[in-house]
Amino acid sequence: MSTSTSTGTTAGPAAPTASAAVRLRPVPPGQARITGGVWHERAEVNRSATIPTGLEYLRKANNVRNLEIAAGTVEGSPQGPIFADSDVHKWVEAAAWEYGRSGGEDLLEAQLELTGFLARAQAEDGYLNSVVEVREGERYRKLPWSHEHYCAGHLIQAAVAQARTTGRRELLDVGTRIADHLVATFGPGKIEDVDGHPVIETALVELYRETGTREYLDLAQWFVEARGHGLIASHGHEPTYFSDRVPVREATTVEGHAVRAVYLAAGATDVAVETGDTELLEALRRQYDSMERSKQYLTGGLGSRWEGESFGDPYELPADRAYAETCAAIGGVQWAWRMLLATGEARYADQIERMLLNGMLAGVSLTGREFFYVNPLQLRSDANPEENRSPAHGRRGWFDCACCPPNVMRTLSSLAGYLATTGTASTGDAGPPSVQIHQYAAGTIAAAGLELDVETAYPWEGSVRVTVRNAPAAPVALALRVPAWADGATLDGDLVTAGEYASVTRTWAEGDAVTLDLPLTPRFTVADERVDAVRGCVALERGPLVYAVEAHDQPDGVVVDDVRADPSGEVTAEHREDLLGGVTVLHLQGYRGSPPPADALSPYAAAGARRAEPGEPVQLTAIPYYAWANRGPRPMRVWIPVARG
Amino acid sequence: MSTSTSTGTTAGPAAPTASAAVRLRPVPPGQARITGGVWHERAEVNRSATIPTGLEYLRKANNVRNLEIAAGTVEGSPQGPIFADSDVHKWVEAAAWEYGRSGGEDLLEAQLELTGFLARAQAEDGYLNSVVEVREGERYRKLPWSHEHYCAGHLIQAAVAQARTTGRRELLDVGTRIADHLVATFGPGKIEDVDGHPVIETALVELYRETGTREYLDLAQWFVEARGHGLIASHGHEPTYFSDRVPVREATTVEGHAVRAVYLAAGATDVAVETGDTELLEALRRQYDSMERSKQYLTGGLGSRWEGESFGDPYELPADRAYAETCAAIGGVQWAWRMLLATGEARYADQIERMLLNGMLAGVSLTGREFFYVNPLQLRSDANPEENRSPAHGRRGWFDCACCPPNVMRTLSSLAGYLATTGTASTGDAGPPSVQIHQYAAGTIAAAGLELDVETAYPWEGSVRVTVRNAPAAPVALALRVPAWADGATLDGDLVTAGEYASVTRTWAEGDAVTLDLPLTPRFTVADERVDAVRGCVALERGPLVYAVEAHDQPDGVVVDDVRADPSGEVTAEHREDLLGGVTVLHLQGYRGSPPPADALSPYAAAGARRAEPGEPVQLTAIPYYAWANRGPRPMRVWIPVARG
């Protein structure tokens, strides 16, 4: 059935077909390149440290051995969680994108070695899951928990990445065989069941995009539509946990396990654009609105609850107990990217930037060798470091459930895929070809006949200069995103509107340049009153970065739990090349605050009896949130209580 | 070894031996009786509804059948959680205390029927656990999780209660046989392991108190001291979860699973007073201080986290996600009671009152037939009701893990045991015999030769009149607790000091009376600034009761999520006999607040750009927290944001 006609697109992680109902089409990573700045630095560390270390961990944790067992080349029983294979698949995907980005025979060889194990581990009929096949024994017996489609999905994503960046077909063959197996096994009149953990949806759509095999899209569509109809038995969690309480097209919000919810939403968005299903897309927009409006942290982090790793109730956004799983920020980026392609609205590019630079990037250390699973916005003094995944413990090299590290790897290695698009932005319809630049990093972009150089020290500096190196002899619209926070931004000196794309249409000549100036004035941010957890607090942002006050940088004796901010005071920015890999820190005016009275037996007192003394004035220093906990875990807070007179 | 010489003490739940290092000794429930008021009403509902319904659920949920299976009278495999037996034991304990309180052959017969099953289910060597023995097959194989000592502990507590209230020895014989089995099996040179869930400690000490068998105390002491030395393997949770991170005598705080922690602390306090271990008692005082200072809700509720049902970090006390398990409040009462006996300090009696009237009492509906497992201080609009144990769902008739309902039953049936003591309060040492009244309810107390009538409509009214009905011909000190909140309290018109006992020593004559007047002026309470979750909020209290604003009582269109309080406004109290079984409600001045702007895409905005409008003035009505969710679950909040000008 599968045609396996790799198009060799060299596309990035999500490449809508020509017939997809999208307003924007990604500029593939090969044509959009990042060559300097924070993202380049992070990608280089990902290349030199994270990806190689990750493979070591996968070997140590037996994930690779499991495949060899399934392949029959090693004796034994698979170890680790039931979804252990998926971490290998994500690593291969990361290696594939990274090979596309920076090359290197080591990356190709390691991929192909693993691909060999995978091919040999695959059953005759296409089924592939080492833990279920060898250890559990029976396929699809408890699909809500067995992650069999989840693992297949990650394999397929890796296969597509490998095909796009190496041109090699080996893993794509494995992927199409497993997809064919799924098509033959699941759907109306076959096994009518869905995996408890989505990801197969995006994967099947992408394989359809890569191969043209319509059945993959149909099955993805069926998996999306099957949810919310009681297929998933509870298994200790309610249907909400699995995004199975309400059919996707009827849902008005996101709920339950955050990673599952956003992976599903991303897949549903893919299905909506490939099938031209405007009703489904509208439902997804409604859900996205609800998420952004009431269920997202300032850092872009998603998931308020440790319990069930879930989205909480609307406006339930505690700073200290934020779960904000690294994977959820990544899933959020994937969904936002698909919404951006579908709608052309700048708000989704803003969201991508917020999630990438804050929620996701905090999940990996500056060395690239240690990770956070959970990304809170506050760490208290005397926090117990012992709880599993506790940020008070500091970052960890790996996890028993190691979903986050390879997810970071595949994201950092494919970042260039999120830089730019061609098509029609929401600001206008018909017209000349257009290029949209969504994210700002030093690099090059080749699209719609234009070859562009981007020069910028963003996010440390607000100037983005785009120079034309080559251009067609016809008009092209060049659209630059003006983030919603960038009031006062100018394009070549003219004010442009924040929250939209600033577009210039002309017949370009080599050497032409436009300069976007984004004001990076530090700004204090407040939350809606319904966000009870941070009432009376401000956060500090500069450009796309959320800042945090970490104990390391404060004057002697200042206790982060007790500090107060004075938002009427001046905030100064200082770039510190020597600090945390080079960051701009912010100095703000505040007060030392006052600790609980030494003799207090209770934290409660009659109103008025105990005053909240602001304490003596101090200058506080904030660092980008993403860089916290790189000098050992010490108290930190994003939201700072405002001193009240 | 066991001597099983029941003393027939008719004592209450915790009865220190004559040699125990305590300052106060409980007045047994038979000599302290509650005959009117809230506690009497609740006890009557417990008698007529909760206890009978509980037995029905235990039969329906197979807990009783499990015992019959273990007894060999029924075929099958035990059902339910591994600690299923313990719910039967707690029910028997409740029935025993209730039999002592109100009599009734039905209660005696049901107890004895269950006792018969238990006796027949007990193994030759004294071991008794239907689920482990029949279903799991191997004893003590995974003690951190198997709850085998936990079940034994609850059985022993039931046995002691039955002996004290009925004089019957049947269950005490079962209890001593299981205790003898434990003594023969555990300890130095035997199995050196501890149960993951404490309760055996208080149970063994009480059995020692009832029987005089020293080995029970020794084993309880060993179990207390064994913790914190790495005996408990992780089993998916860290040692903290099991109160096993630090030895009890070295611990400076409570941590991990809240119920486990306070049960252990109660048992350790028993051990400390019975062995005269002042160092251990000092450690427990330090831990209690830490708990009260930084890890307790205003309602007395304990446990901030759903994850691991645990105490959170210091000052991590979210209102919305408070776990505050009903059982934890009960365990807190047990610990506080033992600290009160040990120290004679009024603060522990204050704590008992706070935990009983708020944290615990909220756990059962006014009908007595439905329960909360989790007792948050806020329920938001649009809260998802589907999560297991979610208060948004409302109260439930029973739980798969049904620890809380029978725990409520045994507490309500033994309340009179917490009313009064004899001995020497901390305010003075040597001197005449003394009686301390710790909790106020209409009733009678006979102690130290005094026979007293207590007349009061507390907690609705603040006057407590104690009349002497009989007295010895020698001086007796009568000490009445003046709660710490009761500034301005008077005894017979003279000001007395809040937070201490007001004591009158005289040779009493029949008809003598003293009147304590506790000012029940409604008061606004604030939390320390470190309690980030309720910054900028006030709570409303009156006497010992914490109040809550529930949607049911507010003017049309008022959204509880958005309301603001004006703590400078007048608060009026109104007794409503028709409402919620008869409660005093409070009317306070406030504002409607403003919902998030309809067009807000994000809850975050530039400081100053979005004002928190107080909205129009409204009169809000607050009910006692314990009575919430008796008219269906609707939004509720204890902490109300203060309107800022």
mmCIF file of N, CA and C in Angstrom, chain B residues 35-126:
data_model
loop_
_atom_site.group_PDB
_atom_site.id
_atom_site.type_symbol
_atom_site.label_atom_id
_atom_site.label_comp_id
_atom_site.label_asym_id
_atom_site.label_seq_id
_atom_site.Cartn_x
_atom_site.Cartn_y
_atom_site.Cartn_z
ATOM 1 N N THR B 35 -23.871 17.349 75.609
ATOM 2 C CA THR B 35 -25.321 17.126 75.537
ATOM 3 C C THR B 35 -26.044 18.125 74.637
ATOM 4 N N GLY B 36 -25.309 19.092 74.114
ATOM 5 C CA GLY B 36 -25.987 20.052 73.253
ATOM 6 C C GLY B 36 -25.001 20.776 72.362
ATOM 7 N N GLY B 37 -25.532 21.483 71.376
ATOM 8 C CA GLY B 37 -24.690 22.307 70.520
ATOM 9 C C GLY B 37 -24.190 21.562 69.287
ATOM 10 N N VAL B 38 -23.314 22.225 68.588
ATOM 11 C CA VAL B 38 -22.822 21.705 67.311
ATOM 12 C C VAL B 38 -22.244 20.300 67.445
ATOM 13 N N TRP B 39 -21.403 20.092 68.435
ATOM 14 C CA TRP B 39 -20.762 18.787 68.539
ATOM 15 C C TRP B 39 -21.771 17.692 68.870
ATOM 16 N N HIS B 40 -22.736 18.060 69.689
ATOM 17 C CA HIS B 40 -23.769 17.066 69.994
ATOM 18 C C HIS B 40 -24.572 16.730 68.735
ATOM 19 N N GLU B 41 -24.928 17.770 68.004
ATOM 20 C CA GLU B 41 -25.684 17.526 66.762
ATOM 21 C C GLU B 41 -24.887 16.661 65.794
ATOM 22 N N ARG B 42 -23.619 16.968 65.676
ATOM 23 C CA ARG B 42 -22.797 16.182 64.748
ATOM 24 C C ARG B 42 -22.651 14.739 65.233
ATOM 25 N N ALA B 43 -22.539 14.575 66.522
ATOM 26 C CA ALA B 43 -22.411 13.222 67.061
ATOM 27 C C ALA B 43 -23.703 12.441 66.846
ATOM 28 N N GLU B 44 -24.825 13.129 66.951
ATOM 29 C CA GLU B 44 -26.109 12.449 66.736
ATOM 30 C C GLU B 44 -26.260 12.020 65.278
ATOM 31 N N VAL B 45 -25.858 12.879 64.375
ATOM 32 C CA VAL B 45 -25.894 12.510 62.952
ATOM 33 C C VAL B 45 -24.913 11.357 62.689
ATOM 34 N N ASN B 46 -23.788 11.418 63.334
ATOM 35 C CA ASN B 46 -22.809 10.341 63.207
ATOM 36 C C ASN B 46 -23.444 9.014 63.649
ATOM 37 N N ARG B 47 -24.192 9.076 64.748
ATOM 38 C CA ARG B 47 -24.862 7.890 65.291
ATOM 39 C C ARG B 47 -25.966 7.380 64.367
ATOM 40 N N SER B 48 -26.775 8.326 63.868
ATOM 41 C CA SER B 48 -27.968 7.897 63.136
ATOM 42 C C SER B 48 -27.698 7.646 61.658
ATOM 43 N N ALA B 49 -26.731 8.332 61.102
ATOM 44 C CA ALA B 49 -26.522 8.233 59.650
ATOM 45 C C ALA B 49 -25.140 7.699 59.279
ATOM 46 N N THR B 50 -24.104 8.337 59.785
ATOM 47 C CA THR B 50 -22.766 8.048 59.279
ATOM 48 C C THR B 50 -22.320 6.627 59.619
ATOM 49 N N ILE B 51 -22.466 6.258 60.862
ATOM 50 C CA ILE B 51 -21.985 4.941 61.277
ATOM 51 C C ILE B 51 -22.786 3.810 60.607
ATOM 52 N N PRO B 52 -24.127 3.875 60.610
ATOM 53 C CA PRO B 52 -24.858 2.802 59.900
ATOM 54 C C PRO B 52 -24.552 2.762 58.401
ATOM 55 N N THR B 53 -24.509 3.928 57.771
ATOM 56 C CA THR B 53 -24.201 3.964 56.342
ATOM 57 C C THR B 53 -22.812 3.402 56.079
ATOM 58 N N GLY B 54 -21.888 3.724 56.961
ATOM 59 C CA GLY B 54 -20.520 3.244 56.815
ATOM 60 C C GLY B 54 -20.457 1.728 56.783
ATOM 61 N N LEU B 55 -21.210 1.111 57.641
ATOM 62 C CA LEU B 55 -21.196 -0.356 57.661
ATOM 63 C C LEU B 55 -21.765 -0.925 56.359
ATOM 64 N N GLU B 56 -22.798 -0.249 55.854
ATOM 65 C CA GLU B 56 -23.336 -0.690 54.556
ATOM 66 C C GLU B 56 -22.269 -0.613 53.460
ATOM 67 N N TYR B 57 -21.552 0.509 53.445
ATOM 68 C CA TYR B 57 -20.499 0.643 52.424
ATOM 69 C C TYR B 57 -19.417 -0.412 52.609
ATOM 70 N N LEU B 58 -19.056 -0.693 53.858
ATOM 71 C CA LEU B 58 -18.006 -1.700 54.098
ATOM 72 C C LEU B 58 -18.462 -3.078 53.621
ATOM 73 N N ARG B 59 -19.761 -3.307 53.726
ATOM 74 C CA ARG B 59 -20.260 -4.586 53.207
ATOM 75 C C ARG B 59 -20.258 -4.554 51.673
ATOM 76 N N LYS B 60 -20.773 -3.452 51.131
ATOM 77 C CA LYS B 60 -20.844 -3.341 49.666
ATOM 78 C C LYS B 60 -19.460 -3.396 49.024
ATOM 79 N N ALA B 61 -18.496 -2.738 49.672
ATOM 80 C CA ALA B 61 -17.149 -2.657 49.080
ATOM 81 C C ALA B 61 -16.317 -3.895 49.393
ATOM 82 N N ASN B 62 -16.948 -4.911 49.978
ATOM 83 C CA ASN B 62 -16.297 -6.202 50.214
ATOM 84 C C ASN B 62 -15.310 -6.231 51.363
ATOM 85 N N ASN B 63 -15.186 -5.135 52.110
ATOM 86 C CA ASN B 63 -14.236 -5.179 53.229
ATOM 87 C C ASN B 63 -14.634 -6.260 54.225
ATOM 88 N N VAL B 64 -15.929 -6.377 54.476
ATOM 89 C CA VAL B 64 -16.391 -7.383 55.432
ATOM 90 C C VAL B 64 -16.232 -8.781 54.835
ATOM 91 N N ARG B 65 -16.598 -8.894 53.573
ATOM 92 C CA ARG B 65 -16.453 -10.190 52.897
ATOM 93 C C ARG B 65 -15.008 -10.671 52.899
ATOM 94 N N ASN B 66 -14.078 -9.731 52.747
ATOM 95 C CA ASN B 66 -12.659 -10.119 52.792
ATOM 96 C C ASN B 66 -12.348 -10.876 54.078
ATOM 97 N N LEU B 67 -12.906 -10.398 55.184
ATOM 98 C CA LEU B 67 -12.633 -11.049 56.472
ATOM 99 C C LEU B 67 -13.272 -12.433 56.521
ATOM 100 N N GLU B 68 -14.458 -12.523 55.942
ATOM 101 C CA GLU B 68 -15.113 -13.833 55.914
ATOM 102 C C GLU B 68 -14.326 -14.809 55.061
ATOM 103 N N ILE B 69 -13.740 -14.274 53.994
ATOM 104 C CA ILE B 69 -12.885 -15.139 53.168
ATOM 105 C C ILE B 69 -11.680 -15.601 53.988
ATOM 106 N N ALA B 70 -11.069 -14.647 54.669
ATOM 107 C CA ALA B 70 -9.898 -15.009 55.478
ATOM 108 C C ALA B 70 -10.286 -15.969 56.597
ATOM 109 N N ALA B 71 -11.524 -15.819 57.085
ATOM 110 C CA ALA B 71 -11.991 -16.707 58.152
ATOM 111 C C ALA B 71 -12.341 -18.088 57.613
ATOM 112 N N GLY B 72 -12.405 -18.207 56.296
ATOM 113 C CA GLY B 72 -12.716 -19.499 55.691
ATOM 114 C C GLY B 72 -14.202 -19.777 55.601
ATOM 115 N N THR B 73 -15.024 -18.785 55.887
ATOM 116 C CA THR B 73 -16.470 -19.017 55.843
ATOM 117 C C THR B 73 -17.068 -18.641 54.493
ATOM 118 N N VAL B 74 -16.310 -17.992 53.671
ATOM 119 C CA VAL B 74 -16.767 -17.606 52.334
ATOM 120 C C VAL B 74 -15.626 -17.900 51.376
ATOM 121 N N GLU B 75 -15.983 -18.314 50.162
ATOM 122 C CA GLU B 75 -14.967 -18.576 49.143
ATOM 123 C C GLU B 75 -14.685 -17.302 48.355
ATOM 124 N N GLY B 76 -13.493 -17.164 47.870
ATOM 125 C CA GLY B 76 -13.214 -16.031 46.984
ATOM 126 C C GLY B 76 -11.864 -15.415 47.276
ATOM 127 N N SER B 77 -11.610 -14.313 46.592
ATOM 128 C CA SER B 77 -10.356 -13.585 46.773
ATOM 129 C C SER B 77 -10.676 -12.190 47.314
ATOM 130 N N PRO B 78 -9.946 -11.732 48.308
ATOM 131 C CA PRO B 78 -10.220 -10.401 48.852
ATOM 132 C C PRO B 78 -10.140 -9.308 47.780
ATOM 133 N N GLN B 79 -10.978 -8.328 47.931
ATOM 134 C CA GLN B 79 -11.074 -7.218 46.977
ATOM 135 C C GLN B 79 -10.566 -5.934 47.637
ATOM 136 N N GLY B 80 -10.252 -4.980 46.771
ATOM 137 C CA GLY B 80 -9.946 -3.644 47.290
ATOM 138 C C GLY B 80 -8.487 -3.456 47.631
ATOM 139 N N PRO B 81 -8.182 -2.303 48.192
ATOM 140 C CA PRO B 81 -6.778 -1.984 48.477
ATOM 141 C C PRO B 81 -6.209 -2.890 49.560
ATOM 142 N N ILE B 82 -4.916 -2.893 49.631
ATOM 143 C CA ILE B 82 -4.219 -3.813 50.539
ATOM 144 C C ILE B 82 -4.517 -3.496 52.005
ATOM 145 N N PHE B 83 -4.975 -2.272 52.254
ATOM 146 C CA PHE B 83 -5.276 -1.878 53.634
ATOM 147 C C PHE B 83 -6.777 -1.923 53.920
ATOM 148 N N ALA B 84 -7.492 -2.733 53.127
ATOM 149 C CA ALA B 84 -8.956 -2.749 53.240
ATOM 150 C C ALA B 84 -9.426 -3.083 54.654
ATOM 151 N N ASP B 85 -8.738 -3.988 55.332
ATOM 152 C CA ASP B 85 -9.157 -4.361 56.688
ATOM 153 C C ASP B 85 -9.241 -3.154 57.619
ATOM 154 N N SER B 86 -8.327 -2.211 57.422
ATOM 155 C CA SER B 86 -8.227 -1.109 58.392
ATOM 156 C C SER B 86 -9.512 -0.295 58.465
ATOM 157 N N ASP B 87 -10.253 -0.242 57.369
ATOM 158 C CA ASP B 87 -11.501 0.523 57.404
ATOM 159 C C ASP B 87 -12.547 -0.176 58.271
ATOM 160 N N VAL B 88 -12.513 -1.492 58.274
ATOM 161 C CA VAL B 88 -13.388 -2.228 59.194
ATOM 162 C C VAL B 88 -12.968 -1.938 60.634
ATOM 163 N N HIS B 89 -11.673 -1.995 60.871
ATOM 164 C CA HIS B 89 -11.183 -1.763 62.234
ATOM 165 C C HIS B 89 -11.610 -0.378 62.722
ATOM 166 N N LYS B 90 -11.459 0.605 61.843
ATOM 167 C CA LYS B 90 -11.823 1.963 62.263
ATOM 168 C C LYS B 90 -13.317 2.077 62.507
ATOM 169 N N TRP B 91 -14.079 1.337 61.707
ATOM 170 C CA TRP B 91 -15.523 1.363 61.932
ATOM 171 C C TRP B 91 -15.854 0.745 63.288
ATOM 172 N N VAL B 92 -15.204 -0.360 63.600
ATOM 173 C CA VAL B 92 -15.448 -1.003 64.905
ATOM 174 C C VAL B 92 -15.048 -0.043 66.027
ATOM 175 N N GLU B 93 -13.934 0.645 65.833
ATOM 176 C CA GLU B 93 -13.529 1.605 66.858
ATOM 177 C C GLU B 93 -14.606 2.678 67.024
ATOM 178 N N ALA B 94 -15.093 3.174 65.898
ATOM 179 C CA ALA B 94 -16.154 4.191 65.952
ATOM 180 C C ALA B 94 -17.383 3.666 66.667
ATOM 181 N N ALA B 95 -17.761 2.435 66.316
ATOM 182 C CA ALA B 95 -18.950 1.837 66.940
ATOM 183 C C ALA B 95 -18.727 1.656 68.439
ATOM 184 N N ALA B 96 -17.501 1.338 68.800
ATOM 185 C CA ALA B 96 -17.209 1.149 70.232
ATOM 186 C C ALA B 96 -17.328 2.463 70.991
ATOM 187 N N TRP B 97 -16.698 3.495 70.486
ATOM 188 C CA TRP B 97 -16.817 4.798 71.166
ATOM 189 C C TRP B 97 -18.274 5.248 71.187
ATOM 190 N N GLU B 98 -18.961 4.998 70.084
ATOM 191 C CA GLU B 98 -20.343 5.448 70.013
ATOM 192 C C GLU B 98 -21.210 4.666 70.991
ATOM 193 N N TYR B 99 -20.914 3.398 71.140
ATOM 194 C CA TYR B 99 -21.642 2.596 72.125
ATOM 195 C C TYR B 99 -21.422 3.178 73.524
ATOM 196 N N GLY B 100 -20.194 3.597 73.768
ATOM 197 C CA GLY B 100 -19.912 4.223 75.061
ATOM 198 C C GLY B 100 -20.647 5.547 75.223
ATOM 199 N N ARG B 101 -20.815 6.248 74.117
ATOM 200 C CA ARG B 101 -21.449 7.564 74.183
ATOM 201 C C ARG B 101 -22.959 7.449 74.309
ATOM 202 N N SER B 102 -23.558 6.608 73.422
ATOM 203 C CA SER B 102 -25.015 6.629 73.333
ATOM 204 C C SER B 102 -25.657 5.259 73.528
ATOM 205 N N GLY B 103 -24.843 4.223 73.680
ATOM 206 C CA GLY B 103 -25.406 2.881 73.862
ATOM 207 C C GLY B 103 -26.084 2.364 72.614
ATOM 208 N N GLY B 104 -26.897 1.313 72.765
ATOM 209 C CA GLY B 104 -27.599 0.763 71.609
ATOM 210 C C GLY B 104 -27.111 -0.630 71.297
ATOM 211 N N GLU B 105 -28.031 -1.589 71.408
ATOM 212 C CA GLU B 105 -27.631 -2.979 71.181
ATOM 213 C C GLU B 105 -27.174 -3.210 69.747
ATOM 214 N N ASP B 106 -27.773 -2.454 68.810
ATOM 215 C CA ASP B 106 -27.370 -2.616 67.402
ATOM 216 C C ASP B 106 -25.868 -2.401 67.239
ATOM 217 N N LEU B 107 -25.351 -1.388 67.913
ATOM 218 C CA LEU B 107 -23.921 -1.092 67.796
ATOM 219 C C LEU B 107 -23.080 -2.209 68.414
ATOM 220 N N LEU B 108 -23.557 -2.727 69.521
ATOM 221 C CA LEU B 108 -22.806 -3.793 70.163
ATOM 222 C C LEU B 108 -22.829 -5.047 69.294
ATOM 223 N N GLU B 109 -24.002 -5.363 68.781
ATOM 224 C CA GLU B 109 -24.125 -6.577 67.966
ATOM 225 C C GLU B 109 -23.269 -6.504 66.707
ATOM 226 N N ALA B 110 -23.315 -5.371 66.027
ATOM 227 C CA ALA B 110 -22.515 -5.233 64.799
ATOM 228 C C ALA B 110 -21.033 -5.360 65.115
ATOM 229 N N GLN B 111 -20.610 -4.709 66.182
ATOM 230 C CA GLN B 111 -19.207 -4.840 66.610
ATOM 231 C C GLN B 111 -18.833 -6.293 66.840
ATOM 232 N N LEU B 112 -19.709 -6.974 67.558
ATOM 233 C CA LEU B 112 -19.362 -8.342 67.941
ATOM 234 C C LEU B 112 -19.405 -9.283 66.742
ATOM 235 N N GLU B 113 -20.295 -8.994 65.804
ATOM 236 C CA GLU B 113 -20.297 -9.796 64.581
ATOM 237 C C GLU B 113 -18.964 -9.639 63.851
ATOM 238 N N LEU B 114 -18.559 -8.376 63.683
ATOM 239 C CA LEU B 114 -17.280 -8.136 63.003
ATOM 240 C C LEU B 114 -16.122 -8.700 63.820
ATOM 241 N N THR B 115 -16.224 -8.573 65.117
ATOM 242 C CA THR B 115 -15.176 -9.135 65.977
ATOM 243 C C THR B 115 -15.068 -10.643 65.762
ATOM 244 N N GLY B 116 -16.201 -11.264 65.596
ATOM 245 C CA GLY B 116 -16.189 -12.706 65.326
ATOM 246 C C GLY B 116 -15.453 -13.025 64.028
ATOM 247 N N PHE B 117 -15.751 -12.263 62.983
ATOM 248 C CA PHE B 117 -15.027 -12.470 61.717
ATOM 249 C C PHE B 117 -13.530 -12.278 61.924
ATOM 250 N N LEU B 118 -13.197 -11.246 62.655
ATOM 251 C CA LEU B 118 -11.778 -10.936 62.855
ATOM 252 C C LEU B 118 -11.094 -12.052 63.636
ATOM 253 N N ALA B 119 -11.770 -12.524 64.657
ATOM 254 C CA ALA B 119 -11.176 -13.593 65.463
ATOM 255 C C ALA B 119 -10.966 -14.846 64.619
ATOM 256 N N ARG B 120 -11.950 -15.143 63.780
ATOM 257 C CA ARG B 120 -11.819 -16.342 62.951
ATOM 258 C C ARG B 120 -10.802 -16.145 61.825
ATOM 259 N N ALA B 121 -10.652 -14.893 61.391
ATOM 260 C CA ALA B 121 -9.691 -14.615 60.311
ATOM 261 C C ALA B 121 -8.257 -14.591 60.819
ATOM 262 N N GLN B 122 -8.093 -14.469 62.113
ATOM 263 C CA GLN B 122 -6.746 -14.376 62.674
ATOM 264 C C GLN B 122 -6.030 -15.726 62.565
ATOM 265 N N ALA B 123 -4.775 -15.649 62.160
ATOM 266 C CA ALA B 123 -3.995 -16.879 62.025
ATOM 267 C C ALA B 123 -3.634 -17.413 63.408
ATOM 268 N N GLU B 124 -3.230 -18.659 63.424
ATOM 269 C CA GLU B 124 -2.809 -19.314 64.671
ATOM 270 C C GLU B 124 -1.805 -18.485 65.461
ATOM 271 N N ASP B 125 -0.884 -17.880 64.708
ATOM 272 C CA ASP B 125 0.209 -17.176 65.395
ATOM 273 C C ASP B 125 -0.127 -15.711 65.677
ATOM 274 N N GLY B 126 -1.358 -15.340 65.423
ATOM 275 C CA GLY B 126 -1.768 -13.982 65.749
ATOM 276 C C GLY B 126 -1.824 -13.036 64.567
#
